[in-house]
Short mmCIF file of C-alpha atoms in Angstrom, two decimals:
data_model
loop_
_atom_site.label_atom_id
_atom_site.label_comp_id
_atom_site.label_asym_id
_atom_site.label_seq_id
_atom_site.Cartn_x
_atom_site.Cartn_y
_atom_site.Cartn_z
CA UNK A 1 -30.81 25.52 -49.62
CA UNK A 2 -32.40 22.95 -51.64
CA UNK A 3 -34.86 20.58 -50.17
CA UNK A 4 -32.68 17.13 -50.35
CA UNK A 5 -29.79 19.54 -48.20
CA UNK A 6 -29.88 19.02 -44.14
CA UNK A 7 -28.96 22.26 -42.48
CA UNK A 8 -25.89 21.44 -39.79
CA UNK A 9 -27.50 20.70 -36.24
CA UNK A 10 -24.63 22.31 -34.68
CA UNK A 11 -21.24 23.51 -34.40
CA UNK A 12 -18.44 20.59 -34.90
CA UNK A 13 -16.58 20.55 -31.78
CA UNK A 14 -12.75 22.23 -32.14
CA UNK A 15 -10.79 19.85 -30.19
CA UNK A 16 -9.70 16.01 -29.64
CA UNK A 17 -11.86 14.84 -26.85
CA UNK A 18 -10.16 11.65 -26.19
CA UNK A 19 -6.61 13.20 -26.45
CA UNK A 20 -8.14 16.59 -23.51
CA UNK A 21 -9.56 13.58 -21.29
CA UNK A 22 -6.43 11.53 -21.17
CA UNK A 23 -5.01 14.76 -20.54
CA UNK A 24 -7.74 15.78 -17.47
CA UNK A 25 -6.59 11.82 -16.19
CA UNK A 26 -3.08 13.04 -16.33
CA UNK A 27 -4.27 16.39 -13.64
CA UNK A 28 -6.43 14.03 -11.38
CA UNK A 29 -4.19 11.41 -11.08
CA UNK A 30 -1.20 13.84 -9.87
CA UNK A 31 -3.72 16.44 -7.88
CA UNK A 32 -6.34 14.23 -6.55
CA UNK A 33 -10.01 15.29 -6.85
CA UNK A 34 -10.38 18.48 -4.97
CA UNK A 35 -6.63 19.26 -5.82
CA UNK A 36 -7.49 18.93 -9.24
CA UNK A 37 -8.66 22.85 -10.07
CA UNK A 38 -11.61 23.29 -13.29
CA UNK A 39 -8.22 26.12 -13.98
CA UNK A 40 -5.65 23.06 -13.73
CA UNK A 41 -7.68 21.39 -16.11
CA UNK A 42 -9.25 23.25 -18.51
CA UNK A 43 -5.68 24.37 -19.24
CA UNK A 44 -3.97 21.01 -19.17
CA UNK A 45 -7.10 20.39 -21.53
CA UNK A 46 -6.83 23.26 -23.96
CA UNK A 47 -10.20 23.88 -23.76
CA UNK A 48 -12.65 26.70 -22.20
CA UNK A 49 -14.94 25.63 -19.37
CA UNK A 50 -17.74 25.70 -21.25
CA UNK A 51 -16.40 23.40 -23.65
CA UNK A 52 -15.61 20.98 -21.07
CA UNK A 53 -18.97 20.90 -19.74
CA UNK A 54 -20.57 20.65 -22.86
CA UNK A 55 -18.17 17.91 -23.67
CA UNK A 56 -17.36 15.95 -20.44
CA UNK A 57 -20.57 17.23 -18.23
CA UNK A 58 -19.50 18.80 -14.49
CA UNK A 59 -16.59 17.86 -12.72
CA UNK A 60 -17.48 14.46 -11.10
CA UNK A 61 -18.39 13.54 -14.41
CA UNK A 62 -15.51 14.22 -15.75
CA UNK A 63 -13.51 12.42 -12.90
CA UNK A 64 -15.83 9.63 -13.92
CA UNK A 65 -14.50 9.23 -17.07
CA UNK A 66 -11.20 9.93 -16.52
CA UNK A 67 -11.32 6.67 -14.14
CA UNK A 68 -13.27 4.72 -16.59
CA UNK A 69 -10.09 5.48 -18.82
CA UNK A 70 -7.79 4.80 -15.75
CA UNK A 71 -9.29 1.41 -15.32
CA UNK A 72 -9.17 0.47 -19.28
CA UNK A 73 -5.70 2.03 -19.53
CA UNK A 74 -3.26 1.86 -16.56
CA UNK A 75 -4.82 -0.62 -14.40
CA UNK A 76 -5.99 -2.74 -17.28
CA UNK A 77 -2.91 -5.06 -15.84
CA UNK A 78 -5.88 -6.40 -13.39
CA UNK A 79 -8.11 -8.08 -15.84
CA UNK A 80 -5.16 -9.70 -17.25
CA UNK A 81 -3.98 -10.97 -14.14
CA UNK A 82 -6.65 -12.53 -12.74
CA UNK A 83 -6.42 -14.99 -16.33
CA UNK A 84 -3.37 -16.22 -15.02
CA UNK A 85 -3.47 -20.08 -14.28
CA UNK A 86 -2.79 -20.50 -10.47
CA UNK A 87 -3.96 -17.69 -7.79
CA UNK A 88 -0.24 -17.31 -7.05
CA UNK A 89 0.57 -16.29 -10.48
CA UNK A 90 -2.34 -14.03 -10.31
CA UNK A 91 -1.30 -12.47 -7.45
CA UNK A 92 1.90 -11.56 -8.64
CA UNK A 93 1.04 -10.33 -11.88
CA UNK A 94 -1.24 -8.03 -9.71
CA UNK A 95 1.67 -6.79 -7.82
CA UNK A 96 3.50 -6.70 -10.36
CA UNK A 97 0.98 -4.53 -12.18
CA UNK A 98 0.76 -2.30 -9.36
CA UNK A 99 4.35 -1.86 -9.06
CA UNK A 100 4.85 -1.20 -12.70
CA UNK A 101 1.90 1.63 -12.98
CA UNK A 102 2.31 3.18 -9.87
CA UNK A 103 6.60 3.69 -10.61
CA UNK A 104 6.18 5.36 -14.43
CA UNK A 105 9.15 6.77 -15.45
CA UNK A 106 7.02 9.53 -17.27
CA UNK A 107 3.78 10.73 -15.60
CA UNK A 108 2.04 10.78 -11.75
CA UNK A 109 3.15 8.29 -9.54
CA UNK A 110 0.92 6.45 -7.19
CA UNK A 111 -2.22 5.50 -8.25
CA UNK A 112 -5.39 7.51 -9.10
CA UNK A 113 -7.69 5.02 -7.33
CA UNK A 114 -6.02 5.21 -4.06
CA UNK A 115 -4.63 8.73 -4.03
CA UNK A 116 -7.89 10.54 -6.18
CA UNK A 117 -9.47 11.13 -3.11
CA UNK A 118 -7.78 10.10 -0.05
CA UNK A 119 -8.66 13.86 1.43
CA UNK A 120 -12.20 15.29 0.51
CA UNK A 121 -14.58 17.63 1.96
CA UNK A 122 -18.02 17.71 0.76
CA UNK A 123 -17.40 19.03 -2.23
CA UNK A 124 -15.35 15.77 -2.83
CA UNK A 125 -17.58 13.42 -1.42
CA UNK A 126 -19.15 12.13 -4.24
CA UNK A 127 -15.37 11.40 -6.13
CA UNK A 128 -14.97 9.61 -2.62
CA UNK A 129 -17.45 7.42 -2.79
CA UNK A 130 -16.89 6.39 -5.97
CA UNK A 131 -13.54 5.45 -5.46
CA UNK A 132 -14.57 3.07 -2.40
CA UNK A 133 -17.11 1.16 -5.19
CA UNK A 134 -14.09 1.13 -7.58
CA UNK A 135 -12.04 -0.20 -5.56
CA UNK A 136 -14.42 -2.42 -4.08
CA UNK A 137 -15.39 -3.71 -7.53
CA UNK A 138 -11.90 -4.58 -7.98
CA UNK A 139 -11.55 -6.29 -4.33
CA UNK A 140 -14.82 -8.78 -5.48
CA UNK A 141 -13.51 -9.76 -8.79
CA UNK A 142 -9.84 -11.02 -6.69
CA UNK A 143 -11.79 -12.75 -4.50
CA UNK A 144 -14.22 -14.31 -7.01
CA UNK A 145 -11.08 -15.39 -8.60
CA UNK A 146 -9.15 -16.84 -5.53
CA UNK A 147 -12.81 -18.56 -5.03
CA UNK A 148 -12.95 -20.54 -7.83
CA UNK A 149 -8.96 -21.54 -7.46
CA UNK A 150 -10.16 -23.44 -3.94
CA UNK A 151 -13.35 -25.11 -6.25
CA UNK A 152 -10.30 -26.04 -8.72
CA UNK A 153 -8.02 -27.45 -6.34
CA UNK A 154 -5.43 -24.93 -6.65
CA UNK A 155 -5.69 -23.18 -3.63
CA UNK A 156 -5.93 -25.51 0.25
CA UNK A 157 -9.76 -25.79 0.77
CA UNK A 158 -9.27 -23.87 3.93
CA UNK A 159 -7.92 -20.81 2.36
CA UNK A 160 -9.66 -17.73 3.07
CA UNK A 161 -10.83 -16.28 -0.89
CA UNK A 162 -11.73 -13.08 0.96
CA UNK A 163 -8.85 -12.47 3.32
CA UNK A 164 -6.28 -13.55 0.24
CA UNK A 165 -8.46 -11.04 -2.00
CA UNK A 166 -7.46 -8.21 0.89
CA UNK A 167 -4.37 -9.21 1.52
CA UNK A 168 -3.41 -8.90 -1.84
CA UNK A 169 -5.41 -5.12 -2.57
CA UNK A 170 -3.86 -4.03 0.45
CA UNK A 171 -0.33 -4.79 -0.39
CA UNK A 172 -0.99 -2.44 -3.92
CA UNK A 173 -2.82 0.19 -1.92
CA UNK A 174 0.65 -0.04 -0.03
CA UNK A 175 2.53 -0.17 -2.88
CA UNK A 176 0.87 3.09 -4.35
CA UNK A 177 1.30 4.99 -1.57
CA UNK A 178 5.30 4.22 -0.99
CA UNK A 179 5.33 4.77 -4.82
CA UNK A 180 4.35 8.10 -4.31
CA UNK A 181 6.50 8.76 -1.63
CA UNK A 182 9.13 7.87 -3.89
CA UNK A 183 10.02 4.45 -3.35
CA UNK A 184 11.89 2.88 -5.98
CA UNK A 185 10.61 0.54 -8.18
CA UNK A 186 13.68 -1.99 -7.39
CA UNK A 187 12.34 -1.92 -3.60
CA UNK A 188 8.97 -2.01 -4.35
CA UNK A 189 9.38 -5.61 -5.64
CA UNK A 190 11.37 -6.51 -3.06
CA UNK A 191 8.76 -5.76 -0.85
CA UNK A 192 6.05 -7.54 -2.92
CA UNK A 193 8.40 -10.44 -3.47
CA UNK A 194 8.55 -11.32 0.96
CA UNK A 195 4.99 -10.77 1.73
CA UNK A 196 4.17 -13.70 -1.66
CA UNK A 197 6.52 -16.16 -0.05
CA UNK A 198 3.69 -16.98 2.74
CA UNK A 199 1.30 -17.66 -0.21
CA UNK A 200 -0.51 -20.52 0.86
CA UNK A 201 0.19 -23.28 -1.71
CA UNK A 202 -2.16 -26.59 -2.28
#
């Protein structure tokens, strides 16, 4: 090997890493964490274990990034919601958002941030707690949002930005779970469509 050559630093990896973690989402999302085997998804993965912890890290990690990809993919409809104009509109496209990812014709129902962890024993704990930050994460940007609607006179100054904010994440938590009971979408929105007529309006 001449000297102006570089010798390879290592092996180029044999498989689509983007393509196995969507596919690792897909496992976690319909198993839950601790439901969710390293079998289940190595396989769903089509890769060896060692591959997936060279690639993804342990586990949790990899449950880490398959919600990172959750939140940028299927429950992206949040960030777009909370642009909406009026807290009413952003409230329903929430809903609406919920409804629409947790009743896929194709694919889990439910939603991976409510149902990824719901039951854990220690070895879950740490998928757990994550979930409670996600979730709370997403709880403090609704509210932050229904906040500035009272500074911008679109909600009555003596709304409640953090009772709305719960309100409103309960009802999809709610929404998830019927989901994946089976619920159809059709009644879902029904649903969603009575407990918004209350909204309080300026």
């Amino acid at each position: 090997m001449g000297t102006g050559q570089r010798r390879p630093t290592g092996r180029p990896r044999g498989f689509d890493a983007d393509e196995a973690l969507e596919r690792a989402l897909l496992v976690f999302w319909e198993r839950g964490y601790e439901g969710a085997s390293l079998a289940n998804l190595t396989e769903a993965m089509g890769i060896s274990t060692t591959s997936m912890y060279a690639a993804f890290g342990n586990k949790e990690e990899l449950f880490r990034k398959a919600l990172e990809r959750y939140s940028e993919g299927p429950s992206a409809y949040l960030a777009r919601a909370l642009e909406e104009p009026t807290a009413l509109r952003v409230a329903t496209a929430i809903v609406a958002g919920a409804i629409r990812t947790t009743t896929r014709p194709t694919g889990p129902n439910g939603c991976l941030g409510v149902q990824g962890a719901l039951a854990t024993g220690d070895s879950g704990r740490a998928a757990r707690d994550l979930l409670i930050t996600w979730r709370g994460n997403d709880y403090s940007r609704i509210r932050d949002r229904f906040r500035r609607a009272i500074d911008d006179g679109d909600l009555p100054e003596g709304a409640d930005p953090a009772l709305l904010a719960r309100y409103v994440t309960t009802l999809t938590y709610g929404i998830a779970v019927q989901a994946a009971s089976g619920v159809h979408r059709d009644e879902l929105q029904e649903m969603a469509d009575a407990a918004l007529r209350g909204w309080p309006l300026r």
